Tab-separated table of C-alpha atoms in Angstrom:
chain	number	residue	atom	x	y	z
A	1	MET	CA	13.774	24.464	16.272
A	2	ILE	CA	11.377	26.987	17.351
A	3	ARG	CA	12.737	29.461	14.866
A	4	TYR	CA	12.470	27.001	11.878
A	5	SER	CA	9.594	24.791	12.649
A	6	PRO	CA	6.980	27.024	11.243
A	7	GLU	CA	8.977	27.614	8.008
A	8	LEU	CA	9.352	23.894	7.635
A	9	SER	CA	5.747	23.280	8.068
A	10	ALA	CA	5.192	24.919	4.683
A	11	GLY	CA	3.339	22.765	2.342
A	12	LEU	CA	2.110	20.401	5.154
A	13	PRO	CA	-1.667	20.210	5.709
A	14	VAL	CA	-2.832	20.971	9.306
A	15	ASP	CA	-3.371	17.906	11.373
A	16	ASP	CA	-7.181	18.178	11.267
A	17	ALA	CA	-7.091	18.242	7.445
A	18	VAL	CA	-5.368	14.900	6.966
A	19	LEU	CA	-7.600	11.945	6.182
A	20	LEU	CA	-6.862	8.328	6.504
A	21	ASP	CA	-7.550	6.178	3.333
A	22	ALA	CA	-9.704	8.895	1.601
A	23	PRO	CA	-11.554	7.385	-1.412
A	24	ASP	CA	-11.207	9.136	-4.875
A	25	GLU	CA	-13.876	10.821	-6.818
A	26	ARG	CA	-14.866	7.609	-8.653
A	27	LEU	CA	-15.213	5.558	-5.506
A	28	SER	CA	-16.839	7.923	-3.146
A	29	PRO	CA	-20.247	7.797	-4.744
A	30	ALA	CA	-20.284	3.989	-4.587
A	31	LEU	CA	-19.403	3.929	-0.924
A	32	VAL	CA	-21.986	6.607	-0.128
A	33	ALA	CA	-24.630	4.557	-2.054
A	34	ALA	CA	-23.552	1.258	-0.313
A	35	ALA	CA	-24.017	3.011	3.148
A	36	LEU	CA	-27.663	3.560	2.065
A	37	GLY	CA	-28.036	0.015	0.840
A	38	ALA	CA	-27.833	0.620	-2.762
A	39	TYR	CA	-25.391	-1.526	-4.834
A	40	GLN	CA	-25.855	0.245	-8.203
A	41	PRO	CA	-23.042	2.672	-8.234
A	42	ALA	CA	-20.589	-0.062	-7.002
A	43	ALA	CA	-21.825	-2.347	-9.651
A	44	GLY	CA	-21.405	0.458	-12.334
A	45	LEU	CA	-18.006	1.373	-11.111
A	46	LEU	CA	-16.637	-2.206	-11.295
A	47	ALA	CA	-18.314	-2.895	-14.680
A	48	ALA	CA	-16.599	0.146	-16.015
A	49	THR	CA	-13.070	-1.030	-14.864
A	50	ARG	CA	-13.974	-4.549	-16.234
A	51	GLU	CA	-14.990	-3.247	-19.562
A	52	GLY	CA	-12.161	-0.807	-19.756
A	53	ALA	CA	-9.602	-3.352	-18.585
A	54	GLU	CA	-8.630	-0.958	-15.721
A	55	TRP	CA	-7.149	-3.687	-13.669
A	56	GLU	CA	-5.203	-1.603	-11.132
A	57	THR	CA	-8.325	0.629	-10.523
A	58	ARG	CA	-10.442	-2.422	-10.397
A	59	ASP	CA	-8.388	-4.136	-7.656
A	60	ARG	CA	-8.151	-1.019	-5.625
A	61	CYS	CA	-11.990	-0.403	-5.873
A	62	LEU	CA	-12.431	-4.054	-4.796
A	63	ALA	CA	-10.307	-3.783	-1.632
A	64	ARG	CA	-12.311	-0.706	-0.508
A	65	LEU	CA	-15.562	-2.217	-1.369
A	66	VAL	CA	-14.574	-5.318	0.591
A	67	THR	CA	-13.601	-3.371	3.503
A	68	PHE	CA	-16.883	-1.634	3.602
A	69	ALA	CA	-18.805	-4.882	3.129
A	70	HIS	CA	-16.931	-6.492	5.854
A	71	SER	CA	-19.036	-4.321	8.383
A	72	ARG	CA	-22.036	-3.488	6.353
A	73	ASP	CA	-22.905	-6.154	3.493
A	74	GLY	CA	-26.625	-5.403	2.930
A	75	TRP	CA	-25.953	-3.824	-0.336
A	76	LEU	CA	-23.984	-6.780	-1.601
A	77	THR	CA	-26.490	-9.232	-0.613
A	78	ALA	CA	-29.001	-7.241	-2.420
A	79	TRP	CA	-26.695	-7.127	-5.471
A	80	LEU	CA	-26.255	-10.990	-5.450
A	81	THR	CA	-29.960	-11.542	-5.136
A	82	ALA	CA	-30.551	-9.305	-8.233
A	83	ALA	CA	-27.762	-10.531	-10.295
A	84	PRO	CA	-26.319	-13.832	-8.855
A	85	ARG	CA	-23.942	-14.377	-11.854
A	86	ASP	CA	-22.603	-10.703	-12.186
A	87	PRO	CA	-18.856	-11.078	-12.490
A	88	ASP	CA	-18.368	-8.117	-10.516
A	89	ALA	CA	-20.722	-9.211	-7.626
A	90	LEU	CA	-19.056	-12.598	-7.657
A	91	LEU	CA	-15.592	-10.781	-7.360
A	92	VAL	CA	-16.642	-8.916	-4.159
A	93	LYS	CA	-18.326	-11.880	-2.833
A	94	ALA	CA	-14.989	-13.870	-3.171
A	95	GLY	CA	-12.940	-10.912	-1.966
A	96	LEU	CA	-15.108	-10.698	1.240
A	97	ALA	CA	-14.950	-14.326	1.775
A	98	VAL	CA	-11.157	-14.392	1.726
A	99	ARG	CA	-11.063	-11.308	3.994
A	100	ARG	CA	-13.312	-13.051	6.718
A	101	ALA	CA	-11.419	-16.396	6.376
A	102	TRP	CA	-8.154	-14.603	6.982
A	103	GLU	CA	-9.385	-13.397	10.208
A	104	SER	CA	-10.813	-16.570	11.417
A	105	PRO	CA	-8.715	-18.537	14.062
A	106	ALA	CA	-9.136	-21.536	11.680
A	107	ARG	CA	-7.585	-19.562	8.801
A	108	ALA	CA	-6.373	-22.404	6.582
A	109	GLU	CA	-9.509	-24.398	6.876
A	110	ARG	CA	-11.788	-21.328	6.216
A	111	LEU	CA	-9.885	-20.404	3.390
A	112	ARG	CA	-9.986	-23.755	1.859
A	113	GLU	CA	-13.786	-23.609	1.990
A	114	VAL	CA	-13.956	-20.227	-0.023
A	115	GLY	CA	-11.597	-21.557	-2.857
A	116	PRO	CA	-14.694	-22.328	-4.987
A	117	LEU	CA	-15.746	-18.688	-4.813
A	118	ILE	CA	-12.564	-17.484	-6.171
A	119	SER	CA	-12.765	-20.131	-8.934
A	120	ALA	CA	-16.258	-18.896	-9.922
A	121	ALA	CA	-15.083	-15.166	-9.986
A	122	ALA	CA	-12.189	-16.113	-12.275
A	123	GLN	CA	-14.458	-18.135	-14.505
A	124	ALA	CA	-16.937	-15.338	-14.816
A	125	GLN	CA	-14.404	-13.033	-16.285
A	126	PRO	CA	-11.448	-15.092	-17.779
A	127	GLY	CA	-9.229	-12.112	-18.846
A	128	ASP	CA	-9.522	-10.386	-15.312
A	129	PRO	CA	-6.265	-10.683	-13.134
A	130	VAL	CA	-7.881	-9.674	-10.005
A	131	PRO	CA	-9.263	-12.920	-8.998
A	132	TRP	CA	-5.865	-14.319	-9.318
A	133	ARG	CA	-4.616	-11.808	-6.929
A	134	LEU	CA	-7.024	-13.296	-4.634
A	135	ALA	CA	-5.971	-16.775	-5.423
A	136	LEU	CA	-2.376	-15.925	-4.515
A	137	ASP	CA	-3.543	-14.512	-1.257
A	138	HIS	CA	-5.547	-17.674	-0.708
A	139	ALA	CA	-2.556	-19.786	-1.643
A	140	ARG	CA	-0.413	-18.071	1.051
A	141	GLY	CA	-3.113	-18.527	3.723
A	142	THR	CA	-3.542	-22.354	2.955
A	143	HIS	CA	0.121	-23.016	2.935
A	144	ALA	CA	0.336	-24.001	-0.705
A	145	THR	CA	3.712	-25.207	-2.053
A	146	HIS	CA	5.952	-23.167	-4.253
A	147	THR	CA	5.027	-25.399	-7.135
A	148	VAL	CA	1.256	-24.517	-6.717
A	149	PHE	CA	1.968	-20.917	-6.060
A	150	GLU	CA	3.986	-20.707	-9.280
A	151	ALA	CA	1.188	-22.053	-11.325
A	152	LEU	CA	-1.173	-19.406	-9.939
A	153	TRP	CA	1.515	-16.759	-10.604
A	154	GLU	CA	1.703	-17.885	-14.083
A	155	GLN	CA	-1.921	-17.558	-14.460
A	156	ALA	CA	-1.987	-14.089	-13.063
A	157	VAL	CA	0.861	-12.600	-15.246
A	158	ARG	CA	-0.580	-14.151	-18.259
A	159	ARG	CA	-3.577	-11.842	-17.857
A	160	SER	CA	-1.730	-8.834	-16.828
A	161	PRO	CA	2.140	-9.076	-16.608
A	162	HIS	CA	2.804	-5.919	-14.768
A	163	HIS	CA	-0.223	-6.057	-12.387
A	164	TYR	CA	0.898	-4.291	-9.091
A	165	GLY	CA	-1.546	-6.307	-6.812
A	166	CYS	CA	-0.541	-9.621	-8.105
A	167	HIS	CA	3.166	-8.546	-7.650
A	168	VAL	CA	2.574	-7.556	-3.994
A	169	ALA	CA	0.762	-10.782	-3.231
A	170	ALA	CA	3.860	-12.744	-4.680
A	171	LEU	CA	6.146	-10.664	-2.743
A	172	ARG	CA	4.279	-11.445	0.530
A	173	TYR	CA	4.325	-15.178	-0.184
A	174	LEU	CA	8.160	-14.869	-0.710
A	175	SER	CA	8.790	-12.790	2.531
A	176	ALA	CA	10.638	-14.137	5.517
A	177	ALA	CA	7.311	-13.893	7.386
A	178	TRP	CA	5.850	-16.562	5.228
A	179	TYR	CA	7.614	-19.034	2.874
A	180	GLY	CA	10.848	-17.189	1.689
A	181	SER	CA	13.499	-15.095	3.052
A	182	HIS	CA	14.597	-11.492	2.948
A	183	ARG	CA	16.992	-12.422	0.145
A	184	GLU	CA	14.434	-13.921	-2.073
A	185	CYS	CA	11.997	-10.959	-1.307
A	186	PHE	CA	14.558	-8.425	-2.494
A	187	ASP	CA	15.610	-10.514	-5.518
A	188	PHE	CA	12.028	-10.845	-6.710
A	189	ALA	CA	11.257	-7.188	-6.032
A	190	GLU	CA	14.250	-5.969	-7.785
A	191	ARG	CA	13.942	-8.066	-10.863
A	192	ALA	CA	10.299	-6.902	-11.140
A	193	ALA	CA	11.160	-3.215	-10.764
A	194	GLU	CA	13.714	-3.576	-13.536
A	195	ASP	CA	11.149	-5.033	-15.890
A	196	ALA	CA	8.389	-2.669	-14.971
A	197	LEU	CA	6.649	-0.035	-17.253
A	198	PRO	CA	7.768	3.558	-16.724
A	199	ASP	CA	6.032	5.172	-13.699
A	200	SER	CA	4.559	1.964	-12.717
A	201	LEU	CA	3.958	1.258	-8.930
A	202	VAL	CA	5.791	-2.101	-9.615
A	203	GLN	CA	8.976	0.003	-9.405
A	204	ALA	CA	8.005	0.477	-5.625
A	205	LEU	CA	8.213	-3.267	-4.809
A	206	PRO	CA	11.899	-3.192	-3.617
A	207	LEU	CA	10.630	-0.638	-1.150
A	208	ARG	CA	7.922	-3.140	-0.010
A	209	ALA	CA	10.745	-5.616	0.484
A	210	ALA	CA	12.495	-3.205	2.612
A	211	SER	CA	9.653	-2.397	4.826
A	212	ALA	CA	9.151	-6.166	5.361
A	213	LEU	CA	12.604	-6.182	6.626
A	214	LEU	CA	12.462	-3.101	8.658
A	215	LEU	CA	9.278	-4.605	10.355
A	216	ASP	CA	10.884	-7.825	11.008
A	217	GLY	CA	11.568	-8.294	14.817
A	218	ASP	CA	15.040	-9.803	13.944
A	219	PRO	CA	17.832	-6.938	14.801
A	220	ALA	CA	20.573	-8.823	12.952
A	221	ALA	CA	18.474	-8.764	9.670
A	222	ARG	CA	17.637	-5.014	10.107
A	223	THR	CA	21.370	-4.072	10.908
A	224	SER	CA	23.018	-5.996	8.187
A	225	ALA	CA	25.203	-3.919	5.896
A	226	VAL	CA	24.072	-5.626	2.873
A	227	HIS	CA	20.505	-5.283	3.820
A	228	ALA	CA	20.946	-1.505	4.574
A	229	GLU	CA	22.392	-0.974	1.130
A	230	ARG	CA	19.342	-2.575	-0.624
A	231	ILE	CA	17.088	-0.638	1.688
A	232	ASP	CA	18.613	2.551	0.665
A	233	ALA	CA	18.630	1.676	-3.009
A	234	ALA	CA	15.109	0.846	-2.719
A	235	ALA	CA	14.227	4.144	-1.122
A	236	ASP	CA	16.136	5.951	-3.664
A	237	LEU	CA	14.255	4.178	-6.581
A	238	ALA	CA	10.925	5.033	-4.831
A	239	ILE	CA	11.943	8.818	-4.509
A	240	ARG	CA	12.351	8.933	-8.293
A	241	LEU	CA	9.010	7.217	-8.880
A	242	SER	CA	7.254	9.489	-6.414
A	243	ALA	CA	8.670	12.431	-8.337
A	244	ALA	CA	6.701	11.313	-11.442
A	245	TYR	CA	3.462	11.937	-9.733
A	246	ARG	CA	1.972	15.327	-8.902
A	247	PRO	CA	1.763	16.427	-5.147
A	248	GLY	CA	-1.307	15.185	-3.435
A	249	ASP	CA	-1.955	12.528	-5.900
A	250	LEU	CA	-4.150	9.673	-4.561
A	251	TRP	CA	-2.839	7.105	-6.818
A	252	PRO	CA	0.630	6.859	-5.263
A	253	ALA	CA	-0.343	7.872	-1.786
A	254	GLU	CA	0.330	4.481	-0.216
A	255	THR	CA	3.536	4.196	-1.835
A	256	ARG	CA	4.500	7.605	-0.515
A	257	ASN	CA	3.353	6.815	2.947
A	258	LEU	CA	5.527	3.702	2.894
A	259	LEU	CA	8.412	5.598	1.509
A	260	ALA	CA	8.183	8.125	4.334
A	261	TYR	CA	8.156	5.341	6.891
A	262	VAL	CA	11.351	3.718	5.422
A	263	LEU	CA	13.146	7.178	5.101
A	264	VAL	CA	12.110	7.969	8.795
A	265	VAL	CA	13.416	4.691	9.961
A	266	ARG	CA	16.732	5.184	8.071
A	267	GLY	CA	16.994	8.691	9.500
A	268	ARG	CA	16.796	10.352	6.083
A	269	TRP	CA	14.840	13.177	7.819
A	270	GLY	CA	15.014	15.787	5.008
A	271	GLU	CA	13.876	13.374	2.367
A	272	ALA	CA	11.066	12.088	4.510
A	273	LEU	CA	9.747	15.581	5.050
A	274	GLU	CA	9.644	16.074	1.328
A	275	GLN	CA	7.533	12.940	0.893
A	276	PHE	CA	5.227	14.247	3.706
A	277	ARG	CA	4.768	17.261	1.622
A	278	LEU	CA	4.110	15.346	-1.514
A	279	ILE	CA	1.423	13.170	0.492
A	280	GLY	CA	-0.422	16.164	1.401
A	281	PRO	CA	-3.614	15.150	3.235
A	282	HIS	CA	-3.713	11.398	2.054
A	283	ALA	CA	-2.529	9.268	4.975
A	284	THR	CA	-2.861	5.467	4.421
A	285	SER	CA	-3.293	2.807	6.929
A	286	PHE	CA	-0.308	0.836	5.525
A	287	PRO	CA	2.421	1.049	6.748
A	288	TRP	CA	1.533	2.849	9.919
A	289	SER	CA	-1.105	0.303	11.171
A	290	SER	CA	1.918	-2.184	11.177
A	291	VAL	CA	3.510	-0.259	14.160
A	292	SER	CA	0.548	1.284	15.778
A	293	ASP	CA	-2.984	0.674	16.673
A	294	ASP	CA	-3.539	4.474	15.701
A	295	PRO	CA	-2.238	4.623	12.179
A	296	LEU	CA	-3.326	8.269	11.665
A	297	GLY	CA	-1.710	9.346	14.975
A	298	GLN	CA	1.381	7.516	14.040
A	299	PHE	CA	1.456	9.346	10.686
A	300	LEU	CA	1.116	12.703	12.094
A	301	ASP	CA	3.703	11.884	14.963
A	302	ALA	CA	6.138	10.629	12.218
A	303	ARG	CA	5.556	13.903	10.192
A	304	ASP	CA	6.031	15.935	13.217
A	305	GLY	CA	9.271	14.081	14.096
A	306	ALA	CA	10.588	14.512	10.499
A	307	ARG	CA	10.067	18.265	10.748
A	308	LEU	CA	11.625	18.798	14.160
A	309	GLN	CA	14.650	16.612	13.334
A	310	VAL	CA	15.193	18.778	10.215
A	311	ALA	CA	14.813	21.858	12.249
A	312	SER	CA	17.241	20.711	14.893
A	313	ALA	CA	19.714	19.948	12.260
A	314	THR	CA	19.433	23.440	10.379
A	315	PRO	CA	22.142	25.920	11.552
A	316	LEU	CA	21.158	29.285	12.761
A	317	ARG	CA	21.669	32.038	10.170
A	318	SER	CA	23.744	34.953	11.139
A	319	ARG	CA	21.791	38.203	11.234
A	320	GLU	CA	22.929	40.991	9.003
A	321	GLY	CA	23.694	44.444	10.538
A	322	ARG	CA	24.765	43.100	13.818
A	323	GLY	CA	28.285	44.361	14.871
A	324	ARG	CA	28.912	42.062	17.671
A	325	ALA	CA	27.875	38.928	19.435
A	326	ARG	CA	25.126	39.419	22.332
A	327	GLY	CA	25.720	36.274	24.212
A	328	HIS	CA	22.855	34.110	24.950
A	329	TYR	CA	20.468	36.828	23.433
A	330	ALA	CA	22.272	37.328	20.233
């Protein structure tokens, strides 16, 4: 291990260079301005995603802006005061309300109260699927029936049939942790992946289903031979998807982090190490926060573990020019 560890570290950024949930070049200025109390860059960014129908980017930007507003919302208050009917401001307002309601001990009651805010965001921009992603998350938290959920799902896919965020929301509703089962979760994910566009992150949905099962506390579910086969097939599909993106790309970073986690759990160390190389410096909170209160530390530990496991399984190469063995010191 000592001999091969430096060699296997090639392509892996040093620990201090790894960042957790780093924003991209479009989002960074909006977050910096928001920290100073200015909403205009965030407004411009979301307006551009709306006007360009960049629904995936819009959803990701919304998630990061909501996370920031959760602790510092002065910029959002100023935005809503200046433009109370702005569809982008209404979307952030609804997203923040859903986030705060989810964290309340009275989750279902609080979520029901914020329902009108989601409706207002959806009505402000009728073609936008992102408010419907919020509606799907809202439905899960308010114990909506399958009939209600399916009606919301229909509205979401009508606006964007391959929207990744809406598919993830649906997968969560169908998970064993909520209102479905591991079988339903995998069935939905595998069908969606088959119908997905080339190189779409929707192809990673089976990997999401696999991680939900691996994070399940039921040992029988985790060790089932049928489930193990589906987990490995999901990982294989995600490996092919990961190969379609350049190393260090921020867009598939969360998918690659999730893939690395699943490969580590499955003991596929060499493949896991390759994903850590492709991840580069871009660690993401999910999935590591699901298994540790220190997601960055957990990422680094998993990366080191994969490197050392590969090193320990690498046979020592014979040295040329040695005529005979030299015992322990050969």
